[in-house]
mmCIF file of C-alpha atoms in Angstrom:
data_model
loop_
_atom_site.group_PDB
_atom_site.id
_atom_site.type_symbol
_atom_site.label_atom_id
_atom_site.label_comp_id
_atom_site.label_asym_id
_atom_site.label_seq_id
_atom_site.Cartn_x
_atom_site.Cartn_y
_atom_site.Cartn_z
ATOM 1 C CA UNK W 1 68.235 184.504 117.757
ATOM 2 C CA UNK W 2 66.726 184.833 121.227
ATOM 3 C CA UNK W 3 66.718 181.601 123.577
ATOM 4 C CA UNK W 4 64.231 179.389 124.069
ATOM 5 C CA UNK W 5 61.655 179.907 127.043
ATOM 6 C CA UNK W 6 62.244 178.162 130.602
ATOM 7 C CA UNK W 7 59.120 176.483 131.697
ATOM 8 C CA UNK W 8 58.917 175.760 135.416
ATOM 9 C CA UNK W 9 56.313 172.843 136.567
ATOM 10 C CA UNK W 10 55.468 173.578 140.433
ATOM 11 C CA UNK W 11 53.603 171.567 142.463
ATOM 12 C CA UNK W 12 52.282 173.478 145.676
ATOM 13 C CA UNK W 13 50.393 171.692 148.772
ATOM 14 C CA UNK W 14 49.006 173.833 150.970
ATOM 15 C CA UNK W 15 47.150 173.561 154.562
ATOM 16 C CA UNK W 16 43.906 172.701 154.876
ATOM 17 C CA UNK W 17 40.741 175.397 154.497
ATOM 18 C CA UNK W 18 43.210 178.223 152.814
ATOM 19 C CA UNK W 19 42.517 178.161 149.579
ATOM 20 C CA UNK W 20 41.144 182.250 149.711
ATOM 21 C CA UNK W 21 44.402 182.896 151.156
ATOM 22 C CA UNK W 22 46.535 180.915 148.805
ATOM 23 C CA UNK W 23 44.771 182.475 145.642
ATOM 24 C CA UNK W 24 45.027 185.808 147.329
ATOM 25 C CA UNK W 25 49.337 185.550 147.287
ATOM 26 C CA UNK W 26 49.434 183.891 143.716
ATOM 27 C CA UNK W 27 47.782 186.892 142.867
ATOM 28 C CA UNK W 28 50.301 189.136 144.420
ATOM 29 C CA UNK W 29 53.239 186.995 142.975
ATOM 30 C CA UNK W 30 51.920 186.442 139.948
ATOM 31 C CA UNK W 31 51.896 190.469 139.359
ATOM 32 C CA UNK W 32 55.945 190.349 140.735
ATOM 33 C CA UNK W 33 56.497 187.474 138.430
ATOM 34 C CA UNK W 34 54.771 189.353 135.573
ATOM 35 C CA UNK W 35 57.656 192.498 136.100
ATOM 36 C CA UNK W 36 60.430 189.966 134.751
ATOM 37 C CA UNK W 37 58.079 188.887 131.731
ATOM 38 C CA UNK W 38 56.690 185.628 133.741
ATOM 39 C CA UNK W 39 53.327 184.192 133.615
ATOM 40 C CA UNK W 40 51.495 181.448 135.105
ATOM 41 C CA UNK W 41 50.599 179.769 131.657
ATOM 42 C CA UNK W 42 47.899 177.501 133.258
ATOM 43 C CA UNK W 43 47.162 176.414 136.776
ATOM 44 C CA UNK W 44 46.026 172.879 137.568
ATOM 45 C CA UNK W 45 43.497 172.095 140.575
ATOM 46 C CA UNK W 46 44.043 168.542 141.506
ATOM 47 C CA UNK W 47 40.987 166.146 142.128
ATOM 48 C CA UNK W 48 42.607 165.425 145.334
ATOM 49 C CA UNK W 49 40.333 163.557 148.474
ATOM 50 C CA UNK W 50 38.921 165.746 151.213
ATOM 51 C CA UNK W 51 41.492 163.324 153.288
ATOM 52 C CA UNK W 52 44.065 165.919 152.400
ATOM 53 C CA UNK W 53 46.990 163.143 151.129
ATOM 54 C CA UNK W 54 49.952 164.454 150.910
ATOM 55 C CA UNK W 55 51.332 163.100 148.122
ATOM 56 C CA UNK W 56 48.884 164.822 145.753
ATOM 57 C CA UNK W 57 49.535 168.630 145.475
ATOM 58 C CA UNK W 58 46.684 170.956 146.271
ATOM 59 C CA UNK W 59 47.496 172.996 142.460
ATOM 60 C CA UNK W 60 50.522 172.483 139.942
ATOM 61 C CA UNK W 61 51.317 175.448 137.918
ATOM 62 C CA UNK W 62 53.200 176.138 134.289
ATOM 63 C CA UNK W 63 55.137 178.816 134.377
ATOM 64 C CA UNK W 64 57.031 180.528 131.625
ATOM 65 C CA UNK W 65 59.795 182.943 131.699
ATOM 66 C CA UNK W 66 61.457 184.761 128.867
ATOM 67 C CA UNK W 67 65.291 183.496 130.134
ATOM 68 C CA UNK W 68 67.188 182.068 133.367
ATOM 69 C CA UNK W 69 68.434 185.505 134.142
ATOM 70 C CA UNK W 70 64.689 186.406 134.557
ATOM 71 C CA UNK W 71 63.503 183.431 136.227
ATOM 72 C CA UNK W 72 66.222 184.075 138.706
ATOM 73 C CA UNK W 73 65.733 187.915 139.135
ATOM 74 C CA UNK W 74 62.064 187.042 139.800
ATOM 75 C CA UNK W 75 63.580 184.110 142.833
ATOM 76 C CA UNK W 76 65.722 187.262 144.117
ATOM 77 C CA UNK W 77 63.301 189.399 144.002
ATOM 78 C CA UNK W 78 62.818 191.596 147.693
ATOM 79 C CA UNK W 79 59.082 192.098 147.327
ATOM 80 C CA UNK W 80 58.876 188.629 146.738
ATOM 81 C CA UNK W 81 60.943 187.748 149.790
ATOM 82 C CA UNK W 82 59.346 189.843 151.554
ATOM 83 C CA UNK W 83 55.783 187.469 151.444
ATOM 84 C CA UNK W 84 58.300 184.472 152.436
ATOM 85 C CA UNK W 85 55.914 184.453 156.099
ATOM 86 C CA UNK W 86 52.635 184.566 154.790
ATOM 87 C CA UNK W 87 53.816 181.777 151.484
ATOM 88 C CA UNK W 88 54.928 179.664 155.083
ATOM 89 C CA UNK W 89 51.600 180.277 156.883
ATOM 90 C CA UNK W 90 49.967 178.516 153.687
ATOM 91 C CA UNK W 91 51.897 176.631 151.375
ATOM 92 C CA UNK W 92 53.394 173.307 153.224
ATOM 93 C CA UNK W 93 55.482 172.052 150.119
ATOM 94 C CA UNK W 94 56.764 172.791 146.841
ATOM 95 C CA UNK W 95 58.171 170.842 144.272
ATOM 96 C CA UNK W 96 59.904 172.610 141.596
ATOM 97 C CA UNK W 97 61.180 171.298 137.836
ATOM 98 C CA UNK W 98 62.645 173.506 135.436
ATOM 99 C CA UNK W 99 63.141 173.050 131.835
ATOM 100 C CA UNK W 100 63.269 174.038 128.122
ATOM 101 C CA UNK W 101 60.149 173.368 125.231
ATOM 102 C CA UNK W 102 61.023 169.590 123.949
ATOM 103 C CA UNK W 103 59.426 168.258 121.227
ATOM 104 C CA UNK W 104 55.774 168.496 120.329
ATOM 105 C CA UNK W 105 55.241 164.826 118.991
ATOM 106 C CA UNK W 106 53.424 165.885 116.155
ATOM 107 C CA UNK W 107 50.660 167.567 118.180
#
Protein backbone atom coordinates (compact mmCIF):
# COMPACT_ATOMS: atom_id res chain seq x y z
CA UNK A 1 0.00 0.00 0.00
CA UNK A 2 1.66 3.26 -1.03
CA UNK A 3 1.71 6.25 1.62
CA UNK A 4 -0.40 8.85 1.87
CA UNK A 5 0.41 12.27 0.02
CA UNK A 6 2.33 15.23 1.92
CA UNK A 7 0.52 18.43 1.38
CA UNK A 8 2.58 21.55 1.99
CA UNK A 9 0.51 24.98 2.75
CA UNK A 10 3.01 28.00 1.83
CA UNK A 11 2.38 31.31 2.37
CA UNK A 12 4.72 33.66 0.19
CA UNK A 13 4.91 37.68 0.58
CA UNK A 14 6.64 39.23 -1.86
CA UNK A 15 7.90 43.01 -2.62
CA UNK A 16 5.88 45.38 -3.91
CA UNK A 17 5.12 45.81 -7.99
CA UNK A 18 6.71 42.10 -8.79
CA UNK A 19 4.10 40.14 -9.31
CA UNK A 20 5.36 39.40 -13.37
CA UNK A 21 8.48 38.40 -11.82
CA UNK A 22 7.14 36.26 -9.06
CA UNK A 23 4.75 34.31 -11.51
CA UNK A 24 7.62 34.11 -13.91
CA UNK A 25 9.89 31.78 -11.07
CA UNK A 26 6.73 29.75 -9.86
CA UNK A 27 6.65 28.88 -13.28
CA UNK A 28 10.19 27.74 -13.44
CA UNK A 29 9.84 25.88 -10.01
CA UNK A 30 6.79 24.61 -10.52
CA UNK A 31 8.29 22.62 -13.74
CA UNK A 32 11.44 21.43 -11.10
CA UNK A 33 8.82 20.55 -8.60
CA UNK A 34 6.81 18.68 -11.27
CA UNK A 35 10.28 16.24 -11.96
CA UNK A 36 9.72 14.69 -8.33
CA UNK A 37 5.84 14.20 -9.05
CA UNK A 38 4.88 17.72 -7.24
CA UNK A 39 2.22 20.05 -8.17
CA UNK A 40 0.90 23.24 -7.06
CA UNK A 41 -2.74 21.86 -6.43
CA UNK A 42 -4.25 25.42 -6.23
CA UNK A 43 -2.79 28.83 -5.66
CA UNK A 44 -4.57 31.42 -3.53
CA UNK A 45 -4.33 35.34 -4.32
CA UNK A 46 -5.08 37.11 -1.14
CA UNK A 47 -7.51 40.20 -1.10
CA UNK A 48 -4.77 41.93 0.61
CA UNK A 49 -4.80 46.23 0.83
CA UNK A 50 -2.70 48.17 -1.64
CA UNK A 51 -1.00 49.21 1.94
CA UNK A 52 1.07 46.11 1.43
CA UNK A 53 0.54 44.64 5.36
CA UNK A 54 2.68 42.32 6.12
CA UNK A 55 0.92 40.03 7.91
CA UNK A 56 -1.24 38.98 4.95
CA UNK A 57 0.74 36.93 2.33
CA UNK A 58 0.78 38.20 -1.22
CA UNK A 59 -0.38 34.15 -2.50
CA UNK A 60 -0.62 30.82 -0.36
CA UNK A 61 -0.14 27.74 -2.30
CA UNK A 62 -1.22 23.76 -1.86
CA UNK A 63 1.20 21.70 -2.78
CA UNK A 64 1.21 17.96 -3.10
CA UNK A 65 3.96 15.54 -3.31
CA UNK A 66 3.84 11.82 -3.85
CA UNK A 67 6.25 11.12 -0.45
CA UNK A 68 8.83 12.99 1.98
CA UNK A 69 11.69 11.53 0.07
CA UNK A 70 10.29 13.56 -2.92
CA UNK A 71 9.35 16.61 -1.22
CA UNK A 72 12.86 16.66 0.05
CA UNK A 73 14.70 15.76 -3.26
CA UNK A 74 12.67 18.62 -4.79
CA UNK A 75 14.19 21.15 -1.41
CA UNK A 76 17.76 19.67 -2.53
CA UNK A 77 17.33 20.10 -5.70
CA UNK A 78 20.61 22.22 -7.57
CA UNK A 79 18.50 23.84 -10.27
CA UNK A 80 16.34 24.87 -7.68
CA UNK A 81 19.15 26.31 -5.58
CA UNK A 82 20.44 27.67 -8.14
CA UNK A 83 17.24 30.50 -8.45
CA UNK A 84 17.90 31.00 -4.50
CA UNK A 85 19.03 35.02 -5.78
CA UNK A 86 16.36 35.84 -7.93
CA UNK A 87 13.46 33.84 -5.16
CA UNK A 88 15.52 36.69 -2.65
CA UNK A 89 15.16 39.62 -5.09
CA UNK A 90 11.24 38.87 -4.84
CA UNK A 91 9.86 36.83 -2.28
CA UNK A 92 10.38 38.65 1.35
CA UNK A 93 8.85 35.70 3.48
CA UNK A 94 7.70 32.29 3.53
CA UNK A 95 5.83 30.38 5.82
CA UNK A 96 5.83 26.77 5.36
CA UNK A 97 3.37 23.81 7.01
CA UNK A 98 3.62 20.37 6.05
CA UNK A 99 1.24 17.63 6.56
CA UNK A 100 -0.73 14.45 5.69
CA UNK A 101 -4.76 14.32 4.18
CA UNK A 102 -6.93 14.37 7.63
CA UNK A 103 -10.31 13.78 7.59
CA UNK A 104 -12.85 15.05 5.12
CA UNK A 105 -15.80 15.80 7.63
CA UNK A 106 -18.24 14.31 5.56
CA UNK A 107 -17.63 16.68 2.63
Amino acid sequence: MAPPPLYILVRLWIRRDLETEFEAYERKVSRIMARYGGVIECAIRTLRVSDDRSDEPFEVHVLKFPSQDLYDAYRDDAERGSLSGERAGIITNTDILVGTPGPTYGS
